[in-house]
Amino acid sequence: MRYAQRGYLLLLNGMALLAAIMLVWLMVAVVLSVVIRNLGLQPSAWFFLSTEYAMFYLTLLGAPWLVRQKGHVHIELLTSILPPPALNILSRGVSLLCVVVCAVLAWKGLDLVLLNIERNDYDVRAFFVPKWMLTIVFPISFTLMAIEFGRFVVGRDILHSGEAGIKE
């Protein structure tokens, strides 16, 4: 069991690291594109395409890690005034709702991936990229987010701290 937990954490952290690397690439690619344009040249179509894909991927790859770290955005106005028992119920209810939504999105994402494979769909802009390579991140990320939100449903820890401004 300990190896499974380590492997799972390694997967989450690896996905977050990959997202962070993509964020750095976005910065570098935008700066390079601007410099190339200012030199009167045309940047490669690959710059635009890779930054577009990176924005999509980094959002979904980093999301499960963000849920684990409670780094999501929520309004603390209500949670900060609730008594602990009510906060516990509300937080676990919100987490359960998040599990359901993430599970549905993971299922629909898997449907999309399988459809892309079945149809042999390609994204045909600058390059021919199989669409399943773009959509495969949906079922993976949303499944991991469902697991992470599930930890807040059944675990000791709850999703909301009950304190306003605690993350500032």
Short mmCIF file of N, CA and C in Angstrom, two decimals, residues 26-44 47-48 51:
data_model
loop_
_atom_site.label_atom_id
_atom_site.label_comp_id
_atom_site.label_asym_id
_atom_site.label_seq_id
_atom_site.Cartn_x
_atom_site.Cartn_y
_atom_site.Cartn_z
N LEU A 26 5.58 28.62 -21.97
CA LEU A 26 4.69 29.68 -22.45
C LEU A 26 5.38 31.04 -22.42
N MET A 27 6.04 31.32 -21.31
CA MET A 27 6.73 32.60 -21.17
C MET A 27 7.84 32.72 -22.22
N VAL A 28 8.64 31.68 -22.36
CA VAL A 28 9.75 31.71 -23.31
C VAL A 28 9.22 31.85 -24.74
N ALA A 29 8.20 31.09 -25.09
CA ALA A 29 7.67 31.11 -26.46
C ALA A 29 7.06 32.46 -26.80
N VAL A 30 6.36 33.06 -25.87
CA VAL A 30 5.76 34.38 -26.13
C VAL A 30 6.85 35.42 -26.33
N VAL A 31 7.86 35.41 -25.46
CA VAL A 31 8.96 36.37 -25.59
C VAL A 31 9.69 36.16 -26.92
N LEU A 32 9.97 34.91 -27.26
CA LEU A 32 10.65 34.63 -28.53
C LEU A 32 9.81 35.07 -29.73
N SER A 33 8.53 34.81 -29.67
CA SER A 33 7.64 35.22 -30.76
C SER A 33 7.65 36.73 -30.95
N VAL A 34 7.60 37.45 -29.84
CA VAL A 34 7.62 38.92 -29.92
C VAL A 34 8.95 39.41 -30.48
N VAL A 35 10.04 38.83 -30.02
CA VAL A 35 11.37 39.23 -30.52
C VAL A 35 11.48 38.94 -32.01
N ILE A 36 11.05 37.77 -32.42
CA ILE A 36 11.12 37.39 -33.84
C ILE A 36 10.28 38.33 -34.69
N ARG A 37 9.08 38.65 -34.22
CA ARG A 37 8.22 39.59 -34.97
C ARG A 37 8.85 40.99 -35.04
N ASN A 38 9.48 41.42 -33.94
CA ASN A 38 10.11 42.74 -33.94
C ASN A 38 11.33 42.79 -34.85
N LEU A 39 11.89 41.65 -35.15
CA LEU A 39 13.00 41.59 -36.10
C LEU A 39 12.50 41.54 -37.54
N GLY A 40 11.18 41.57 -37.69
CA GLY A 40 10.58 41.56 -39.02
C GLY A 40 10.43 40.18 -39.62
N LEU A 41 10.60 39.16 -38.81
CA LEU A 41 10.48 37.78 -39.29
C LEU A 41 9.16 37.18 -38.84
N GLN A 42 8.84 36.04 -39.37
CA GLN A 42 7.61 35.32 -39.00
C GLN A 42 7.99 34.15 -38.10
N PRO A 43 7.48 34.12 -36.87
CA PRO A 43 7.78 32.97 -36.00
C PRO A 43 7.13 31.69 -36.56
N SER A 44 7.70 30.59 -36.21
CA SER A 44 7.19 29.29 -36.66
C SER A 44 5.77 29.08 -36.14
N PHE A 47 5.37 27.59 -32.64
CA PHE A 47 5.30 28.41 -31.42
C PHE A 47 3.86 28.60 -30.98
N PHE A 48 3.02 29.03 -31.92
CA PHE A 48 1.63 29.30 -31.59
C PHE A 48 0.92 28.02 -31.16
N THR A 51 2.10 26.69 -27.68
CA THR A 51 1.61 27.48 -26.54
C THR A 51 0.12 27.23 -26.33
#
